[in-house]
Short mmCIF file of C-alpha atoms and ligand atoms in Angstrom, two decimals:
data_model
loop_
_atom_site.label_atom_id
_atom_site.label_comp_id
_atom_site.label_asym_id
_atom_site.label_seq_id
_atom_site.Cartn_x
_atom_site.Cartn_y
_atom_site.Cartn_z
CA UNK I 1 29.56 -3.83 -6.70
CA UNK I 2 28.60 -2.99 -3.34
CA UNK I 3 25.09 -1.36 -2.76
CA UNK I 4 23.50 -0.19 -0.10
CA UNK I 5 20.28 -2.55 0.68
CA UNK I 6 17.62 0.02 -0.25
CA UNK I 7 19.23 0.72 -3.69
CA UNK I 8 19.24 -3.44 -4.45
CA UNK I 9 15.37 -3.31 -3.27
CA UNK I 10 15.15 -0.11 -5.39
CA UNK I 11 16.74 -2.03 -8.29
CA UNK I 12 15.58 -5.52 -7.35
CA UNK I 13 11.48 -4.10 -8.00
CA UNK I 14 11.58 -1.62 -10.43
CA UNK I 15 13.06 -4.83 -12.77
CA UNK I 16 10.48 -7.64 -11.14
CA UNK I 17 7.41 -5.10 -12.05
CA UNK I 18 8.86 -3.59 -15.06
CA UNK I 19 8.86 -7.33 -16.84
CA UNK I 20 7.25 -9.80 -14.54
CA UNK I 21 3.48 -10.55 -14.26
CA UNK I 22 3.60 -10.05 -10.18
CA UNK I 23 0.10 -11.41 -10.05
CA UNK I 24 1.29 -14.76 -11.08
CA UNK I 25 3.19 -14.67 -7.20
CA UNK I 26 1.20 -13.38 -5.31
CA UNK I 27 -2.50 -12.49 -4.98
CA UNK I 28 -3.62 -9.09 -3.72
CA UNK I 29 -6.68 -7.61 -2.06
CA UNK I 30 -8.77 -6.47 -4.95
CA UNK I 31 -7.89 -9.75 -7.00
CA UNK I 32 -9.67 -11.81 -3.58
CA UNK I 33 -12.68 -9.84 -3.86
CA UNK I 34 -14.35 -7.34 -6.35
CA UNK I 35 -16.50 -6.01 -3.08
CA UNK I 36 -12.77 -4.44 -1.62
CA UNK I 37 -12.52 -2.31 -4.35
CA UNK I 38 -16.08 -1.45 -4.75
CA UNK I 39 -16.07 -0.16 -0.55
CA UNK I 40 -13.19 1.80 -1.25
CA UNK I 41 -14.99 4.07 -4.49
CA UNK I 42 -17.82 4.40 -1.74
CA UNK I 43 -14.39 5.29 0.68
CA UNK I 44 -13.89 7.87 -1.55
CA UNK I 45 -17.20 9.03 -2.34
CA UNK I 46 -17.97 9.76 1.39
CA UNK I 47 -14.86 11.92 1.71
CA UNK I 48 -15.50 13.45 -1.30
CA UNK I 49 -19.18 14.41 0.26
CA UNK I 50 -17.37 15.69 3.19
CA UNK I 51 -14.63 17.49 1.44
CA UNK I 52 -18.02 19.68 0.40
CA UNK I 53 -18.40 18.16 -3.32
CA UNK I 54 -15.26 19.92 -4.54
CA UNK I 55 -15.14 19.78 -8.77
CA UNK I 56 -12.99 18.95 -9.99
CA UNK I 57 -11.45 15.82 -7.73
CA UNK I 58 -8.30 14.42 -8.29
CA UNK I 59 -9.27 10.46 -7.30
CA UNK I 60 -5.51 9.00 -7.70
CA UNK I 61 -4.53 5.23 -6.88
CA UNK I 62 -0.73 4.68 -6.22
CA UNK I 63 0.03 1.59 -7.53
CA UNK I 64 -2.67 -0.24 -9.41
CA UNK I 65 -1.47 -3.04 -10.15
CA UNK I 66 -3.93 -4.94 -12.66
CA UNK I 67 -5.95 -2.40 -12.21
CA UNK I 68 -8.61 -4.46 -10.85
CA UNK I 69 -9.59 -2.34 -7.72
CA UNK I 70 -10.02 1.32 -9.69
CA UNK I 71 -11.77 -0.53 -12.38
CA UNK I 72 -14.61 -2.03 -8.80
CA UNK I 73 -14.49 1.61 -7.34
CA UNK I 74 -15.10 3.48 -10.54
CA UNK I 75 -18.00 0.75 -11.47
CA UNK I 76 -19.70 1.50 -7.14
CA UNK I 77 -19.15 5.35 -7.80
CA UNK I 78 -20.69 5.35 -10.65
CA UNK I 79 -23.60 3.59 -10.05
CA UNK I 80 -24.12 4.61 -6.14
CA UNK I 81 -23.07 8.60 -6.79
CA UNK I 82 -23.04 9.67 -10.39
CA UNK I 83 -22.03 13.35 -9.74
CA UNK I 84 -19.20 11.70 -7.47
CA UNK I 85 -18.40 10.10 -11.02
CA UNK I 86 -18.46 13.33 -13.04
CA UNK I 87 -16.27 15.19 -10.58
CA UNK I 88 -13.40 13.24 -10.44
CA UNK I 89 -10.87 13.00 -13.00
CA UNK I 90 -8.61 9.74 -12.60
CA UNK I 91 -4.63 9.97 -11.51
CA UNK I 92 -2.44 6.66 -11.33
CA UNK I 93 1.22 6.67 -9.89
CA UNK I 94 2.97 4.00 -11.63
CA UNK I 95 6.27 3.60 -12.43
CA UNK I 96 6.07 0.20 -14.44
CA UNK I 97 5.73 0.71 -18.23
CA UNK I 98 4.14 -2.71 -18.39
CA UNK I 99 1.83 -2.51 -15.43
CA UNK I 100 0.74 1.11 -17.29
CA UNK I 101 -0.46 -0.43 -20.57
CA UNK I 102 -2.43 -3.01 -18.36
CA UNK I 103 -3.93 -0.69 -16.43
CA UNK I 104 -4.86 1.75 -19.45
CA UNK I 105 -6.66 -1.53 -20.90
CA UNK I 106 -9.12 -1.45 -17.95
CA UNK I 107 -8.87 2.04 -16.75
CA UNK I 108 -9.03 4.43 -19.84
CA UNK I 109 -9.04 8.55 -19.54
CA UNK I 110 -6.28 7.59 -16.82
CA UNK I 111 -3.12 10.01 -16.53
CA UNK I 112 -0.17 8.40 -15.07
CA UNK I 113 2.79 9.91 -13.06
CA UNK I 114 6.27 8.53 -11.82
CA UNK I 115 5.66 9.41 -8.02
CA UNK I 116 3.14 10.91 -5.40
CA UNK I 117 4.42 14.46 -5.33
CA UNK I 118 3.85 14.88 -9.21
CA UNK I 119 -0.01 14.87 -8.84
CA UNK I 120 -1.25 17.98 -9.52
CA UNK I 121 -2.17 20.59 -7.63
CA UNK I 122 -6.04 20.86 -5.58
CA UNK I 123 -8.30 18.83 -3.80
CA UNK I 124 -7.29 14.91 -3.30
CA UNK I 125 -8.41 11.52 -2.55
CA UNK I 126 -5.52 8.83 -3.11
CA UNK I 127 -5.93 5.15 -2.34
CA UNK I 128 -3.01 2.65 -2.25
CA UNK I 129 -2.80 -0.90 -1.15
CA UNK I 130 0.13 -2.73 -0.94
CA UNK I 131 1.99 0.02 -2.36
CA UNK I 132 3.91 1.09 0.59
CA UNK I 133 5.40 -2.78 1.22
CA UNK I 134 7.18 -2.43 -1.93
CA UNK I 135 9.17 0.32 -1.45
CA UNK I 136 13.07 0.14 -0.37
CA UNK I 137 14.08 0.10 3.34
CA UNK I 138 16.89 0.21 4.78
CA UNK I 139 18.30 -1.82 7.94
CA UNK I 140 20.52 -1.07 10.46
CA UNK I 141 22.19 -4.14 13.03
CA UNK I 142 22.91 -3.18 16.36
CA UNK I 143 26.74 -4.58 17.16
CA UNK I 144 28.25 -4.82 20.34
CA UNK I 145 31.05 -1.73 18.46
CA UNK I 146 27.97 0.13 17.59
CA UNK I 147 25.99 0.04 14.22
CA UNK I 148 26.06 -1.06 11.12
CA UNK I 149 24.27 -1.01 7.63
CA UNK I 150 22.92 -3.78 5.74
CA UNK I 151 24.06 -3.27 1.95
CA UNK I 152 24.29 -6.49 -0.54
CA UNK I 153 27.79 -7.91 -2.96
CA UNK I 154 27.81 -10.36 -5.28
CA UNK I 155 24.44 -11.76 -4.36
CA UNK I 156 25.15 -11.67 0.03
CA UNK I 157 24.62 -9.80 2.46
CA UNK I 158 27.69 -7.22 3.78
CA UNK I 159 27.75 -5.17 6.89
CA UNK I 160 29.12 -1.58 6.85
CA UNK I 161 29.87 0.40 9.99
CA UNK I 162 27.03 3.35 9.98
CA UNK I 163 25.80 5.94 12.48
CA UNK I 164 23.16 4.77 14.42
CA UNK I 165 19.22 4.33 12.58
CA UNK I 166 17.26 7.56 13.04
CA UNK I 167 14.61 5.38 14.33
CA UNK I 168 16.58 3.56 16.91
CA UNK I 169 16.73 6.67 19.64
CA UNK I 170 15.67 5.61 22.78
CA UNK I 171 15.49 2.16 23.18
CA UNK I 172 17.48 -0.95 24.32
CA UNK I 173 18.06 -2.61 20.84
CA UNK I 174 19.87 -6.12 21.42
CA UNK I 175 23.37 -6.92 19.87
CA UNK I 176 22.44 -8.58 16.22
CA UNK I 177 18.72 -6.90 16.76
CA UNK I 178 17.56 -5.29 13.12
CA UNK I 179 16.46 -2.18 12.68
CA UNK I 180 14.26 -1.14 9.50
CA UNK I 181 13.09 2.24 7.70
CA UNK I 182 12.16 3.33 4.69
CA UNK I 183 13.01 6.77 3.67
CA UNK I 184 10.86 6.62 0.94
CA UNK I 185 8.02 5.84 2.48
CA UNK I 186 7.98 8.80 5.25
CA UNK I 187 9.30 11.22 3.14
CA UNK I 188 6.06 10.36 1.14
CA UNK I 189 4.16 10.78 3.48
CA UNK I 190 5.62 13.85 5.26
CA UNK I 191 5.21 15.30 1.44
CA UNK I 192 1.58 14.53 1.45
CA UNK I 193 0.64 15.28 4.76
CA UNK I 194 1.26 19.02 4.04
CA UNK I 195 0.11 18.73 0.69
CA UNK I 196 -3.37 17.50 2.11
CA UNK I 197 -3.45 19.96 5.12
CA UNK I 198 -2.75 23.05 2.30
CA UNK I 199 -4.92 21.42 -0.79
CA UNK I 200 -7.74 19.30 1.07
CA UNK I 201 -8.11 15.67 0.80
CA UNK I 202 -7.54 12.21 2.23
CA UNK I 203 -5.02 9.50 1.22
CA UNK I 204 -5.82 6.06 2.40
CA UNK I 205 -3.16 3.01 2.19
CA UNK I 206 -4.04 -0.73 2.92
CA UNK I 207 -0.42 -2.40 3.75
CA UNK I 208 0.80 -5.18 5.98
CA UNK I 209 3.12 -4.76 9.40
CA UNK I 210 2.70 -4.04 13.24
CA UNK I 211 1.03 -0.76 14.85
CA UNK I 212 3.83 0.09 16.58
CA UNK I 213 7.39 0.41 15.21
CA UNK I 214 9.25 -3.06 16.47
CA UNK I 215 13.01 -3.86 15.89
CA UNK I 216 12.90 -7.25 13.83
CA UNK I 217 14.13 -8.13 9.65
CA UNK I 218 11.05 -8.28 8.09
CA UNK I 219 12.13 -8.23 4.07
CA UNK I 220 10.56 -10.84 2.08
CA UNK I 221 10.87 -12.67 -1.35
CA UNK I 222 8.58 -14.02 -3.61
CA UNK I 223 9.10 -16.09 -7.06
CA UNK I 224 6.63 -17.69 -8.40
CA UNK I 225 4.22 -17.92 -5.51
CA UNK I 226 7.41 -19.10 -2.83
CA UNK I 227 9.06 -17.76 -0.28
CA UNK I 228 12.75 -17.51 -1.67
CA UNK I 229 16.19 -15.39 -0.87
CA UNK I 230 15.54 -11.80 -1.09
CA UNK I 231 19.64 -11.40 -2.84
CA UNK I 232 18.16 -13.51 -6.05
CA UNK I 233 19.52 -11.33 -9.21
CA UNK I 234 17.12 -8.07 -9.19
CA UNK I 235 14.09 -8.96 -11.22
CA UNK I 236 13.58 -12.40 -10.11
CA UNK I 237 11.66 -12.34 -7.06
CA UNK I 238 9.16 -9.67 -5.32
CA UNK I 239 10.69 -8.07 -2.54
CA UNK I 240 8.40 -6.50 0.27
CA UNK I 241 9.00 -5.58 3.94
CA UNK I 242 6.80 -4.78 7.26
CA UNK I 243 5.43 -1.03 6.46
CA UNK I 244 5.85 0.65 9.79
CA UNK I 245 2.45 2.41 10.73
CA UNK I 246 3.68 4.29 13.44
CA UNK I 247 6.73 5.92 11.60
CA UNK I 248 4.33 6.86 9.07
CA UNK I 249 2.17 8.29 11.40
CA UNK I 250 4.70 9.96 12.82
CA UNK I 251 5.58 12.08 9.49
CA UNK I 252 2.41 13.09 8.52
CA UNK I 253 3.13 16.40 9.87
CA UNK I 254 -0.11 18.69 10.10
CA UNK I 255 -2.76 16.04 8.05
CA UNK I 256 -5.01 13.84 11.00
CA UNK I 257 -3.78 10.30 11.37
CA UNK I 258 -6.51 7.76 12.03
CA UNK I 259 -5.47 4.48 11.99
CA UNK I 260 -3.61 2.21 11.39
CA UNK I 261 -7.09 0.16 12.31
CA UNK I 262 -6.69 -3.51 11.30
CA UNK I 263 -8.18 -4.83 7.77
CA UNK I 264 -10.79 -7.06 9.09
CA UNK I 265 -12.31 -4.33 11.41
CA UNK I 266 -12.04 -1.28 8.83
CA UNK I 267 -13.69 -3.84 6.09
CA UNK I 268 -16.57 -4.97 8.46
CA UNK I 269 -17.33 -1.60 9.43
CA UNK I 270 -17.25 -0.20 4.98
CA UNK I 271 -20.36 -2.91 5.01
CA UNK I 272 -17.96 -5.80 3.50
CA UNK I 273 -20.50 -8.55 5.42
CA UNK I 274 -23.48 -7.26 4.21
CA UNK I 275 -22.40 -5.76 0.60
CA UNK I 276 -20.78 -9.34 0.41
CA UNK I 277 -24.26 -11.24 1.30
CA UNK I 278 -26.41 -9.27 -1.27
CA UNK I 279 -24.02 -9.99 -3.72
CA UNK I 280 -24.11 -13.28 -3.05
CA UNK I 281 -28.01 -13.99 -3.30
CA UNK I 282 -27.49 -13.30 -7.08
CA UNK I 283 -25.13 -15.37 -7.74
CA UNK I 284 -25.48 -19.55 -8.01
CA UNK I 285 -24.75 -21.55 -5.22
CA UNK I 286 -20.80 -21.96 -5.73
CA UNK I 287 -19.82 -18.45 -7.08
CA UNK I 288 -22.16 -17.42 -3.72
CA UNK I 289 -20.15 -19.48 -1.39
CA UNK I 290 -16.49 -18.58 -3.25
CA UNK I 291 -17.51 -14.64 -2.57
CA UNK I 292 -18.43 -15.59 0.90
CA UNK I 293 -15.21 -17.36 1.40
CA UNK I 294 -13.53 -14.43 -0.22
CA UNK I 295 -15.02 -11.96 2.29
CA UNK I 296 -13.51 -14.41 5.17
CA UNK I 297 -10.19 -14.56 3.69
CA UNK I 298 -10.10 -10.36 3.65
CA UNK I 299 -10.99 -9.98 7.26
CA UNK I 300 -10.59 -13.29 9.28
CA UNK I 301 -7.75 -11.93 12.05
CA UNK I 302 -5.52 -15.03 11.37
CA UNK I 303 -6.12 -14.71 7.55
CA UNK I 304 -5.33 -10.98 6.15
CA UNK I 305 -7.32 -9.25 8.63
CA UNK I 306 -5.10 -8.66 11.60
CA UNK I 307 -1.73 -8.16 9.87
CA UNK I 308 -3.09 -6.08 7.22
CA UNK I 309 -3.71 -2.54 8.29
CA UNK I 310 -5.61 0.52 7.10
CA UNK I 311 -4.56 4.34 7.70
CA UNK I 312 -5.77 7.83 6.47
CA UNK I 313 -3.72 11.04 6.53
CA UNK I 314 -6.68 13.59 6.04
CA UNK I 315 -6.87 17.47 6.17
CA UNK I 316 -7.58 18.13 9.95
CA UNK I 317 -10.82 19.70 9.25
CA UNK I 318 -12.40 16.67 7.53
CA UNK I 319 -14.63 14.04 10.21
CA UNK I 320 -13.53 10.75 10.54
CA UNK I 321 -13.11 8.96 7.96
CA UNK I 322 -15.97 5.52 6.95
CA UNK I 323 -13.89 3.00 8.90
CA UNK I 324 -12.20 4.48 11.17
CA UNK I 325 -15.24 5.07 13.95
CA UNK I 326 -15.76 3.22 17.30
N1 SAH Z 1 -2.29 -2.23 -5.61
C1 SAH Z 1 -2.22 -3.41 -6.45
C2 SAH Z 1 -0.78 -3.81 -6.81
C3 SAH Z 1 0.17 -4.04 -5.68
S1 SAH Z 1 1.79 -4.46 -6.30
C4 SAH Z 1 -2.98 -4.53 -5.81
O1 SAH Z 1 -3.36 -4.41 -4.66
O2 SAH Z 1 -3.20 -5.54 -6.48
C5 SAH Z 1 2.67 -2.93 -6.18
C6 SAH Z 1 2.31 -1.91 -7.25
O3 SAH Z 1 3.09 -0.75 -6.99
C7 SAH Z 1 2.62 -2.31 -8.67
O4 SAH Z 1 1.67 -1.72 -9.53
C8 SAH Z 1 4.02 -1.71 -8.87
O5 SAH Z 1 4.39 -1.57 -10.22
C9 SAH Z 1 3.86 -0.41 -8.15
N2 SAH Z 1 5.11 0.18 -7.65
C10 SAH Z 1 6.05 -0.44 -6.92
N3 SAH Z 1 7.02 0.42 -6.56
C11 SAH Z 1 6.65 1.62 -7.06
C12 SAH Z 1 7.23 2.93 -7.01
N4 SAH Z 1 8.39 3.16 -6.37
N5 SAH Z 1 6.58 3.92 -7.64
C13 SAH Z 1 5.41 3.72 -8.26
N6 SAH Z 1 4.82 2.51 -8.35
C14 SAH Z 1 5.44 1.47 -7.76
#
């Protein structure tokens, strides 16, 4: 069989998260520290405030995961803005059967949907991190004959002559230079920009990769908790690649773009520091100082707080979003 390398990706995840535990290889965000989850409910609750209080609110989280950082946002909403709390009814986009049961466990009156665009209709605040990593690219090698495409037989990698990347117009690519997209991801994104512009709302996704789009062959593989070869047999190994902020940018069509802003400087400025050190004087002395080295971890530029990124697609009458300022 020869497949093209976004359907092996396609294939390759939907069988790692439909029977794997993907928390035993790698460790996420909200799983570091319950204060990132508990910033982003505030994250919400601000643009809900600024949306002008809208009941009811569709609060969605595109892939959840365990769960763990709707289960800290729900628990800040509630406590910080109760009428935040009785507005919202809860939306999950999850496609893995397993990964739903978990999530009902911690998350229950949740509805769950296959994809983005089956949300329903009116006013929106989605949150997503590492969500967009996850999905299939696709990757185009410049040849000194012209392109090709990346597809993947019998566990290697085979090159098929293609037309040239939609992304590639424009610039000197080098001969054996990669070129990545992902389809799925813009046409996401496109799809919710105009949903948000017509609808109201704000979507916000945390994801790793550069600002700016950069040739380079980013996909990754993890099994349990190593780096290993992407072409393992599909459900063996996590596969992510670079999300590319300024395609997605680029598609969100009439929504406001802010961002991508990097992790460390969009956490500092949600009050992660401080929310961090009041937690921490309740705590004994070693829980105190794991939080605090938690914190560090999240927003340290070397650590996850460079690489990772934030961006918000809002509707273009909303102010700029909690994080995005200076
Ligand atoms: N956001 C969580 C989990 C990240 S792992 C965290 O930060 O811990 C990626 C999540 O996206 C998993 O829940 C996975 O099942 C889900 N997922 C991956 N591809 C998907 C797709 N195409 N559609 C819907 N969910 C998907």
């Amino acid at each position: 069989m020869i497949e093209r390398l976004d359907a092996f990706m396609a294939r390759a995840n939907a069988a790692y998260y439909a029977t794997r535990d993907p928390f035993a290889d790698f460790t996420t965000a909200p799983e570091i520290s319950q204060v990132f989850g508990e910033l982003l409910g505030l994250w919400a609750a601000v643009m809900w405030q600024s949306m002008g209080a809208p009941d009811p609110l569709i609060l969605a989280e595109a892939g959840p995961g365990r769960g763990t950082l709707m289960a800290d946002a729900l628990r800040a909403i509630r406590r910080t803005m109760p009428p935040f709390a009785a507005a919202l009814r809860l939306h999950l986009v999850e496609t893995s059967p397993r990964l739903r049961a978990v999530q009902a466990d911690r998350l229950p009156g949740a509805i769950w949907h296959d994809r983005i665009d089956d949300l329903p209709a009116g006013p929106l605040v989605l949150l997503a991190n590492e969500f967009l990593d996850a999905l299939p690219i696709r990757q185009h090698v410049r040849r000194d004959n012209g392109w090709t495409e990346r597809h993947v037989a019998d566990g290697a990698f085979l090159e098929q002559p293609a037309d040239a990347p939609s992304r590639a117009a424009g610039r000197p690519i080098a001969e054996g230079e990669v070129i990545e997209t992902c389809p799925a991801a813009t046409e996401l994104v496109a799809n919710l920009g105009a949903r948000l512009a017509a609808q109201g709302g704000a979507a916000l996704f945390l994801d790793y990769g550069p600002a700016r789009s950069a040739p380079g062959d980013s996909l990754q593989a993890l099994a349990a908790g190593r780096p290993c070869d992407p072409l393992v047999p599909p459900g063996t190994a996590d596969l992510t690649a670079h999300v590319d902020f300024q395609a997605l940018a680029e598609a969100a069509g009439p929504a406001a773009v802010h961002g991508p802003r990097a992790q460390g400087l969009f956490l500092a400025e949600l009050g992660l520091f401080q929310r961090t050190g009041r937690l921490a004087e309740t705590l004994p002395p070693a829980r105190a100082a794991a939080l605090i080295a938690s914190a560090q971890r999240l927003a340290e530029p070397d650590r996850m707080g460079r690489l990772f990124k934030a961006i918000a697609l809002c509707h273009p009458a909303l102010p700029t979003p909690p994080g995005f300022a200076a």
